[in-house]
Coordinates of C-alpha atoms and ligand atoms in Angstrom, one line a residue:
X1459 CA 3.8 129.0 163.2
X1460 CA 0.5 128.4 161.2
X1461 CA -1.2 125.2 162.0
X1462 CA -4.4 123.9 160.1
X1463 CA -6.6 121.0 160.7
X1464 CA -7.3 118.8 158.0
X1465 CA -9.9 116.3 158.3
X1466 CA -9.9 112.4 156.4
X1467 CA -12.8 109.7 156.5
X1468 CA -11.4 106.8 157.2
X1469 CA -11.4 104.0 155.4
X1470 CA -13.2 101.5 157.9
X1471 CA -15.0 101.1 161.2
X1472 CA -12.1 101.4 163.6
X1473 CA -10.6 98.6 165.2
X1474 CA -12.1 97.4 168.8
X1475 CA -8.8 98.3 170.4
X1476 CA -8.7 101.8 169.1
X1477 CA -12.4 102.1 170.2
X1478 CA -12.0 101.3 173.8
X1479 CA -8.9 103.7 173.5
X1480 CA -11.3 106.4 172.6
X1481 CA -13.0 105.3 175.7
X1482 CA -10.4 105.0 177.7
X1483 CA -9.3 108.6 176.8
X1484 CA -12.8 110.4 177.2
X1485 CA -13.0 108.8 180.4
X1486 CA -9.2 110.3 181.3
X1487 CA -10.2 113.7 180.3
X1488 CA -13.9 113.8 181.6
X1489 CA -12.2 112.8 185.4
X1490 CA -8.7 115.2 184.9
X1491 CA -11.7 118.3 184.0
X1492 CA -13.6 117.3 187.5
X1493 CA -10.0 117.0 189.9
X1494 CA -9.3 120.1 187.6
X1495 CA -12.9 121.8 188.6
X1496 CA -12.3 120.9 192.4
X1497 CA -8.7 121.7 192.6
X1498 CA -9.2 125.0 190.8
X1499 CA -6.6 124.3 188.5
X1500 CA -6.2 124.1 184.4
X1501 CA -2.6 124.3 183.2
X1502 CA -1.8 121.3 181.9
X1503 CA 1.5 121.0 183.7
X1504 CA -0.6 121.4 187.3
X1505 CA -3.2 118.8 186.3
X1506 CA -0.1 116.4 185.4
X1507 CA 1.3 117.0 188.3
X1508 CA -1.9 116.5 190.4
X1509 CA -2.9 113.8 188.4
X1510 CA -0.5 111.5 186.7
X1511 CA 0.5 109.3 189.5
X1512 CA -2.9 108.2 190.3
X1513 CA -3.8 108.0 186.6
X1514 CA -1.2 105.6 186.0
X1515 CA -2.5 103.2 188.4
X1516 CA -6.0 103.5 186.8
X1517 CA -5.3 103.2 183.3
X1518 CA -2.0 100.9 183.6
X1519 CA -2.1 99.7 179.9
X1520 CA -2.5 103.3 178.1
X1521 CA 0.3 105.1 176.5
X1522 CA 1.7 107.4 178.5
X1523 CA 1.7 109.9 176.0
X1524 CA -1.3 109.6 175.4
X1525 CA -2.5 110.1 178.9
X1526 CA -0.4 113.2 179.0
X1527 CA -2.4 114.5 176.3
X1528 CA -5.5 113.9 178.3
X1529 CA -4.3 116.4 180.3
X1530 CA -4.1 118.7 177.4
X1531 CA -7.7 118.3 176.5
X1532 CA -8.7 118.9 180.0
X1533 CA -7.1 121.8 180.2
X1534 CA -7.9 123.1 177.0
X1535 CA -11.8 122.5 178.2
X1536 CA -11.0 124.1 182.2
X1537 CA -9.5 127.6 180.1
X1538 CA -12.4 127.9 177.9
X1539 CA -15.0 126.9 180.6
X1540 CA -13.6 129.6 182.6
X1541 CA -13.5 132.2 180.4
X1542 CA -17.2 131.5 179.8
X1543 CA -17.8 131.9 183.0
X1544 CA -17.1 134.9 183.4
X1545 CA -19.1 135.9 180.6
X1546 CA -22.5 134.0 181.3
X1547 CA -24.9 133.4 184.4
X1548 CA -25.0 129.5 184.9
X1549 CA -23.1 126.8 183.3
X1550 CA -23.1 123.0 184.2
X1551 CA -20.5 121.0 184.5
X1552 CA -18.0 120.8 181.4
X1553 CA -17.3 117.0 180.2
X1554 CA -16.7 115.6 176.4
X1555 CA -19.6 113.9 175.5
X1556 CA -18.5 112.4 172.2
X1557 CA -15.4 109.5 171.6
X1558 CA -12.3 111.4 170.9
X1559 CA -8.8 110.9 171.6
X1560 CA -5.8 113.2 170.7
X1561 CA -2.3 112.3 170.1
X1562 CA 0.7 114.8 170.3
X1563 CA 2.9 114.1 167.2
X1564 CA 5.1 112.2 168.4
X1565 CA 2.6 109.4 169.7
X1566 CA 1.6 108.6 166.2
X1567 CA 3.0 107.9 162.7
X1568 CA 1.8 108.9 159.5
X1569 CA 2.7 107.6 156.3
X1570 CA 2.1 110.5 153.9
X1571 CA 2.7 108.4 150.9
X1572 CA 0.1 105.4 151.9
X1573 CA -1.8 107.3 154.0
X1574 CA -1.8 105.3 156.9
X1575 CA -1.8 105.9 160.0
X1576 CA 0.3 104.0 163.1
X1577 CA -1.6 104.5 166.1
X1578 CA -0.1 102.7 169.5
X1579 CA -2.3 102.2 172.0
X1580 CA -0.6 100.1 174.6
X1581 CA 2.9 98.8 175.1
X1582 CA 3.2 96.4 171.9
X1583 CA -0.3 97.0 170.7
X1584 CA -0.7 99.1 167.7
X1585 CA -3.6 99.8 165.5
X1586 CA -3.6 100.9 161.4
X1587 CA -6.1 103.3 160.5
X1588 CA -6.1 103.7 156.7
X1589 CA -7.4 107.0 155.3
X1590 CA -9.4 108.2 152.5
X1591 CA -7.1 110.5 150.3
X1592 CA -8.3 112.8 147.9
X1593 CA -6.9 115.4 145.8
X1594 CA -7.5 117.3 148.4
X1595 CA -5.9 115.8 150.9
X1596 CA -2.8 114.6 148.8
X1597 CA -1.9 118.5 148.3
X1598 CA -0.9 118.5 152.3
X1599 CA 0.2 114.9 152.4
X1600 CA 2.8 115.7 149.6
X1601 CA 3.6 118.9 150.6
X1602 CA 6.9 118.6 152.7
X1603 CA 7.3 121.9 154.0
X1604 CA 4.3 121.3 156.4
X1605 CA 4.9 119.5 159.4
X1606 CA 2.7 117.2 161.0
X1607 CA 1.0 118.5 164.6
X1608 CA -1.7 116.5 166.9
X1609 CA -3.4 114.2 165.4
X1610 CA -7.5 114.1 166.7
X1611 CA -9.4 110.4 166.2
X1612 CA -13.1 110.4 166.3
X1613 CA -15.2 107.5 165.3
X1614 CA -15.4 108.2 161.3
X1615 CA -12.1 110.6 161.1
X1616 CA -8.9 111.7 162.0
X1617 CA -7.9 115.5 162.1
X1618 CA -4.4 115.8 161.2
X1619 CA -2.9 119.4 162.3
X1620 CA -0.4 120.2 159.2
X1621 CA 1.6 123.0 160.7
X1622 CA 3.8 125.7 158.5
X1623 CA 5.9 128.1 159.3
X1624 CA 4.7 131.5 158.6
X1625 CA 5.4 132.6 154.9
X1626 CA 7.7 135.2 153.5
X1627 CA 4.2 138.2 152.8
X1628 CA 4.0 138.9 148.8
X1629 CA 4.9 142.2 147.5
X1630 CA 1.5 143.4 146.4
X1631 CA 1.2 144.9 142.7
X1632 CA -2.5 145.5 143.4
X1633 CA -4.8 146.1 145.9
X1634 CA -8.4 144.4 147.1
X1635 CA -10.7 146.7 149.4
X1636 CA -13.4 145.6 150.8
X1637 CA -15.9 147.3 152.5
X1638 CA -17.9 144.2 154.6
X1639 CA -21.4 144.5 155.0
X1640 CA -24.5 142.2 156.4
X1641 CA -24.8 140.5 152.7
X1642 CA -21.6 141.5 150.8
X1643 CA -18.5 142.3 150.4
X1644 CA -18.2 145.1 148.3
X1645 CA -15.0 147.4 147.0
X1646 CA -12.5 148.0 144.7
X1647 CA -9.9 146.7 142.8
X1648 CA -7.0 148.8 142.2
X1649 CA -3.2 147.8 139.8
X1650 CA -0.2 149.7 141.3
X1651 CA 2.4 150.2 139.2
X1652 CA 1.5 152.3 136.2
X1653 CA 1.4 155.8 134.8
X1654 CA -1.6 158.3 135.5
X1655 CA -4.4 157.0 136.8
X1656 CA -5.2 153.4 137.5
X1657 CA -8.2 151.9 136.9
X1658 CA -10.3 151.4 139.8
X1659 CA -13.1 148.3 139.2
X1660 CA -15.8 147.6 141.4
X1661 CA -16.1 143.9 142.5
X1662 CA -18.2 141.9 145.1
X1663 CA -18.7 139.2 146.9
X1664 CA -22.3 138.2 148.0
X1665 CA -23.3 136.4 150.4
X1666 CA -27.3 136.9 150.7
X1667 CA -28.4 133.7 152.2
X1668 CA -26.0 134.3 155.7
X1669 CA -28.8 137.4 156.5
X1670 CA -31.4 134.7 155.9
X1671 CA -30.1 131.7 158.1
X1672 CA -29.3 134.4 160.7
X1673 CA -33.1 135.5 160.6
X1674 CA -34.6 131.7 160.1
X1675 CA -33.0 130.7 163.1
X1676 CA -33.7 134.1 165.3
X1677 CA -37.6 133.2 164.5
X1678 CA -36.8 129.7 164.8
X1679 CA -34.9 130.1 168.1
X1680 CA -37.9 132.9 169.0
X1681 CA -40.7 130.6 168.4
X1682 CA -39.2 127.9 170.4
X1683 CA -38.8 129.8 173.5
X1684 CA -42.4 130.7 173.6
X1685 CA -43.7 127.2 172.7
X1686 CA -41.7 125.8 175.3
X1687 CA -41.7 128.5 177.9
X1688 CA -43.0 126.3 181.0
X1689 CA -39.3 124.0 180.9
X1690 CA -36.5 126.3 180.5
X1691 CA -33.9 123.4 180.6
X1692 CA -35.5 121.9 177.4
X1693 CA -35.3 125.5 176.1
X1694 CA -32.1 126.6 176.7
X1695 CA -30.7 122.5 174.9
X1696 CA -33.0 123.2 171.6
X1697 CA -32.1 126.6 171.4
X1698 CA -28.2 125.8 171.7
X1699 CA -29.0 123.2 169.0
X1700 CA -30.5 125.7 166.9
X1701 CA -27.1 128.2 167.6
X1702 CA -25.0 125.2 166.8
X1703 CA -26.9 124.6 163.4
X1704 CA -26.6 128.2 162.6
X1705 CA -22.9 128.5 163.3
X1706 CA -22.2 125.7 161.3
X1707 CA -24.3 126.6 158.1
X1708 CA -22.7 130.5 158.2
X1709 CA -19.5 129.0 158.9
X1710 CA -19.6 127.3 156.2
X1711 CA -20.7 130.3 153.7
X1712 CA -18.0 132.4 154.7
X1713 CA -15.2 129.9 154.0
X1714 CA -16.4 129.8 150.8
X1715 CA -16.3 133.6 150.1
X1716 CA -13.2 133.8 152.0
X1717 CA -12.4 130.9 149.1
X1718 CA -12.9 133.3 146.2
X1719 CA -11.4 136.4 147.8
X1720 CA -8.2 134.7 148.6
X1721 CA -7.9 132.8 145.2
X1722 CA -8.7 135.9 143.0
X1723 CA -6.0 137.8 145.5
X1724 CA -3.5 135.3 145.2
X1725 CA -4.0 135.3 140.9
X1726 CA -3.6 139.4 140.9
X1727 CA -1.5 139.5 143.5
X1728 CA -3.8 142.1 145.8
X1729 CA -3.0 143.3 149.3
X1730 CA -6.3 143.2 150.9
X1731 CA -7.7 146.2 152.9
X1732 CA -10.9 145.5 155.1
X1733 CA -12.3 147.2 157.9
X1734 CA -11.6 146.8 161.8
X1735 CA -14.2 145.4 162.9
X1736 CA -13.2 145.6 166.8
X1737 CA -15.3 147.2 168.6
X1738 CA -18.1 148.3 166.1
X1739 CA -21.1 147.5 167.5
X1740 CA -24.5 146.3 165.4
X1741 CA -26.7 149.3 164.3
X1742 CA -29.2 150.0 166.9
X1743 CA -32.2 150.4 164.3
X1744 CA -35.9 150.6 165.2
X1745 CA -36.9 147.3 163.8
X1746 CA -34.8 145.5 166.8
X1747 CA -35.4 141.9 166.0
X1748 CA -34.5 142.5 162.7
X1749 CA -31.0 143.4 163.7
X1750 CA -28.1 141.0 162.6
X1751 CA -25.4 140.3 164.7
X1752 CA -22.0 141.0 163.6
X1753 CA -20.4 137.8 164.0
X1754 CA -20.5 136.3 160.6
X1755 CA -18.8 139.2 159.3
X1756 CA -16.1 138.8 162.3
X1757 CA -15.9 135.6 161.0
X1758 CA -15.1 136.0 157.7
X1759 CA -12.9 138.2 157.9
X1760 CA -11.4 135.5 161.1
X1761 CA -10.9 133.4 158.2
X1762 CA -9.9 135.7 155.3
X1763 CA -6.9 136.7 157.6
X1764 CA -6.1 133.3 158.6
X1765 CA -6.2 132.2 155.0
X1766 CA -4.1 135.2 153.6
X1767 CA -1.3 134.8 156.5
X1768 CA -1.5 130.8 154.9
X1769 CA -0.8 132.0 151.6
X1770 CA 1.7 135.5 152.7
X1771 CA -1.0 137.7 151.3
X1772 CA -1.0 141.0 152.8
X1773 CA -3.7 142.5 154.8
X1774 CA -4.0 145.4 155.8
X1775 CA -7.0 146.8 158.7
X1776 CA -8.0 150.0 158.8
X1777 CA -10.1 152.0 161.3
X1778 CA -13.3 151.9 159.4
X1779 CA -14.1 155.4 161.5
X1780 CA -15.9 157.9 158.8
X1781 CA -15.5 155.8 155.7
X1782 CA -18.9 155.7 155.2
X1783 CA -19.4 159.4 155.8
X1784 CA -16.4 160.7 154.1
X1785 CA -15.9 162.0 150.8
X1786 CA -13.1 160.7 149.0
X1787 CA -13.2 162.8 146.4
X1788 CA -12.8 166.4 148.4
X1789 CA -12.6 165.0 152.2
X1790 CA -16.0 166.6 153.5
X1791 CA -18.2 164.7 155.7
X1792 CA -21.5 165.5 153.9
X1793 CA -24.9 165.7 155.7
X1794 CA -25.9 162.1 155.6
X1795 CA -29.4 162.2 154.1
X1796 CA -28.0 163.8 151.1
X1797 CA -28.9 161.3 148.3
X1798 CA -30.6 158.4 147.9
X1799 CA -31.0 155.7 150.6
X1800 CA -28.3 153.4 148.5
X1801 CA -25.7 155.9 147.4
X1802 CA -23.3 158.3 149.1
X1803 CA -23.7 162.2 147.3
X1804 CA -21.2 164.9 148.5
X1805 CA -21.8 168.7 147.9
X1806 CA -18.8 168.5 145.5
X1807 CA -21.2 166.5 142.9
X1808 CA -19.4 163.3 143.8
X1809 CA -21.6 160.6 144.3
X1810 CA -21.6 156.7 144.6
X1811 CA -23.0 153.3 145.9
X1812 CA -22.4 153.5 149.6
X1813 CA -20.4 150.5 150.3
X1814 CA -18.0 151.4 146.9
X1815 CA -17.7 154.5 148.3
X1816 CA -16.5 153.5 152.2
X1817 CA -13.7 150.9 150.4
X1818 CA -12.5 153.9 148.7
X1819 CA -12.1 155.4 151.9
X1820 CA -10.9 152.5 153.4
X1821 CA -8.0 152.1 150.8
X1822 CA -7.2 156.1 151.3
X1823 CA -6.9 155.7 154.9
X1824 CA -4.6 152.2 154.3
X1825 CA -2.6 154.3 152.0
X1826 CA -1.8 157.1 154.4
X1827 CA -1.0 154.5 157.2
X1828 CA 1.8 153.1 154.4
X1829 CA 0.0 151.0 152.3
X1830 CA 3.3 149.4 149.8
X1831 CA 2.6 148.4 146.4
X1832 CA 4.9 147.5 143.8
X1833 CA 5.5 150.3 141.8
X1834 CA 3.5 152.8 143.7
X1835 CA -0.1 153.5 143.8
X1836 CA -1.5 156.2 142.4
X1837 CA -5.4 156.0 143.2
X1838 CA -7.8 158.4 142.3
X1839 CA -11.6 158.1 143.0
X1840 CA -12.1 159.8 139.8
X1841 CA -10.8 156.8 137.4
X1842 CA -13.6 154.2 139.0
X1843 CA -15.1 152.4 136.2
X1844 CA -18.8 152.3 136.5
X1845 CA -19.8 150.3 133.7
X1846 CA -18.0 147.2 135.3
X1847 CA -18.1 144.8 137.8
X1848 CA -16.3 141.6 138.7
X1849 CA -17.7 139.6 140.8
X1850 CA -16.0 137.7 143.3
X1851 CA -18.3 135.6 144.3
X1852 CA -21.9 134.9 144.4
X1853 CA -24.0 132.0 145.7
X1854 CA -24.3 130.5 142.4
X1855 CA -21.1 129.9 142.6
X1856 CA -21.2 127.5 145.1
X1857 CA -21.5 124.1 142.9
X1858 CA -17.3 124.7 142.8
X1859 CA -16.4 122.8 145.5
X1860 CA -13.3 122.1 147.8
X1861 CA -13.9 118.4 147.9
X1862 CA -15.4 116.5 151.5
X1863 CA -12.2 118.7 153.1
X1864 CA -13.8 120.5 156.6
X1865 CA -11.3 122.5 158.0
X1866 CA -11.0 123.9 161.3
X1867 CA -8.3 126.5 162.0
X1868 CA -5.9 128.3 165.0
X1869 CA -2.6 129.5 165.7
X1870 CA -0.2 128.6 167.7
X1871 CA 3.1 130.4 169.3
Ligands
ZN1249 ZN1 -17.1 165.8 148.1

């Protein structure tokens, strides 16, 4: 099951009533996190049990369902606190700062017509919450093979979880493989399906300004600490707010990439090949501050996966092991200053940009691991078109917009 979060303004302030619901529910889960904390608990069926009874009595007028879903929260929060902890030194106390409440599906209504929303929020009190639709939004709203999931309030939007179940994977007649690197995505584009040799046209995606938020914000983050060295509390909150920026400005890059891979997929219908990223760690160069981490590119591809698996595009990950060393062309590993600084030479007399030449590798190695095309697949380093390049994406680009629609994303069994 696929679920995605799609997010609508509302149409007004909300109601008083659904306000002091919010309330009520970040005061539920900030208390059911601390009994969780002392009880050394975080299921949600343990916190219920520990929990519900007295609950009851303090909260008499909320939904019960909704109280259960408190719970849910908390737990949520206890799972992820704890697997933090064991990752980091000192952490303070979890709570929910901001007014949220969440509601299982089946404490809410939605009209997907109207687009209103039937929120109860004690026995025989119910408030409307009317939401902005756009076009955007109508293509879930009218789309009746997704379900509806949780529904998340906040003080200026819902999240609505539209959940799918997982679609039947396209037969590919072509292939997209991408070789992902700090500022692009660069590869080839391969048809199956003909005779001889099929053409093979570079493309790429770029992404330059994700390199230069990543470094603004290191300097930002690395002048900071030294400006405010003498409070260390005050340092670790700015710096935190600074990683919070950052995450959200890259995060928001790399859906659009992910955007323009998976819509130019989807038109040629392209299995998509890209790189494993586990375990690959950063390049330990000599200009250390200058190194990038690799999570935007985790990310991306985080979200080119979760996209494709939305739309039953194939995608295939290889063990990116040697493909930037190998020759496709005759399979030696050639001495690795051969060439200039941007391009791959092999003794053979092959040579090519770098990054081309590892997503030819990487396509070889998805081919040997059973790689299906429609048609069949005959590639052939040898028939790569130089003199052209599509590109993908690029940050001019970026005017084409997915209307006010923020996504957030996850899976669930
Ligand atoms: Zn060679």
């Amino acid at each position: 099951m696929l679920v995605k979060g799609v997010a609508f303004p509302l149409a007004s302030d909300l109601p008083p009533e659904a306000i002091s619901l919010l309330c009520d529910f970040r005061l539920a889960v900030n208390k059911a996190v601390r009994a969780g904390l002392d009880a050394r608990v975080s299921s949600r069926n343990s916190i219920t049990k520990l929990l519900y009874r007295e609950f009851r009595e303090e909260h008499p007028g909320m939904y019960s369902q909704h109280l259960v879903s408190s719970f849910e929260v908390a737990s949520g929060i206890l799972k992820n606190y704890r697997k933090r902890l064991r990752s980091r030194r000192r952490l303070g106390t979890p709570f929910v700062k901001r007014l949220m409440m969440k509601a299982e599906n089946q404490a809410y209504k939605l009209d997907r017509t109207e687009g209103i929303i039937d929120l109860p929020v004690r026995a025989g009190c119910h408030v409307e919450l009317r939401l902005v639709v756009s076009r955007y939004h109508r293509q879930y709203l009218s789309d009746e093979t997704l379900s509806l999931g949780s529904l998340t309030v906040l003080p200026d939007r819902v999240i609505v979880a539209f959940r799918k179940e997982s679609p039947r994977t396209i037969v590919a007649s072509s292939v997209l493989s991408l070789d992902t690197n700090e500022r692009s995505l660069d590869g080839i584009f391969v048809e199956g399906g003909r005779k001889g040799d099929t053409a093979c046209i570079p493309v790429k995606a770029a992404f330059p300004e994700v390199a230069m938020i990543q470094q603004r914000h290191h300097e930002r983050r690395w002048r900071l600490q030294k400006k405010k060295a003498h409070d260390r509390r005050l340092t670790r909150v700015l710096c935190g707010r600074e990683g919070a920026r950052e995450h959200h400005r890259i995060d928001y890059q790399m859906h659009r990439v992910a955007n323009a891979v998976l819509e130019f997929a989807e038109n040629h219908r392209s299995a998509i090949v890209l790189e494993d990223l586990k375990g690959i760690r950063p390049n330990k160069g000599k200009e250390l501050n200058r190194r990038l981490s690799l999570w935007p590119r985790r990310k991306l591809h985080q979200i080119i996966e979760y996209k494709a698996a939305w739309k039953g595009i194939p995608v295939v990950k290889v063990d990116p092991r040697y493909s930037s060393r190998r020759c496709p062309m005759c399979g030696r590993i050639p001495d690795s200053r051969m060439g200039a600084k941007t391009e791959f030479a092999c003794e053979c007399g092959w040579h090519l940009n770098r990054h081309i030449n590892a997503s030819m590798n990487l396509l070889q190695t998805a081919i040997s691991k059973g790689l299906e095309v429609a048609g069949g697949l005959r590639f052939s380093p040898g028939a790569f078109q130089h003199d052209v390049v599509m590109t993908l994406y690029e940050p001019a680009m970026a005017a084409r917009s997915e209307p006010n629609g923020t996504s957030h994303f996850g899976e669930t069994s």
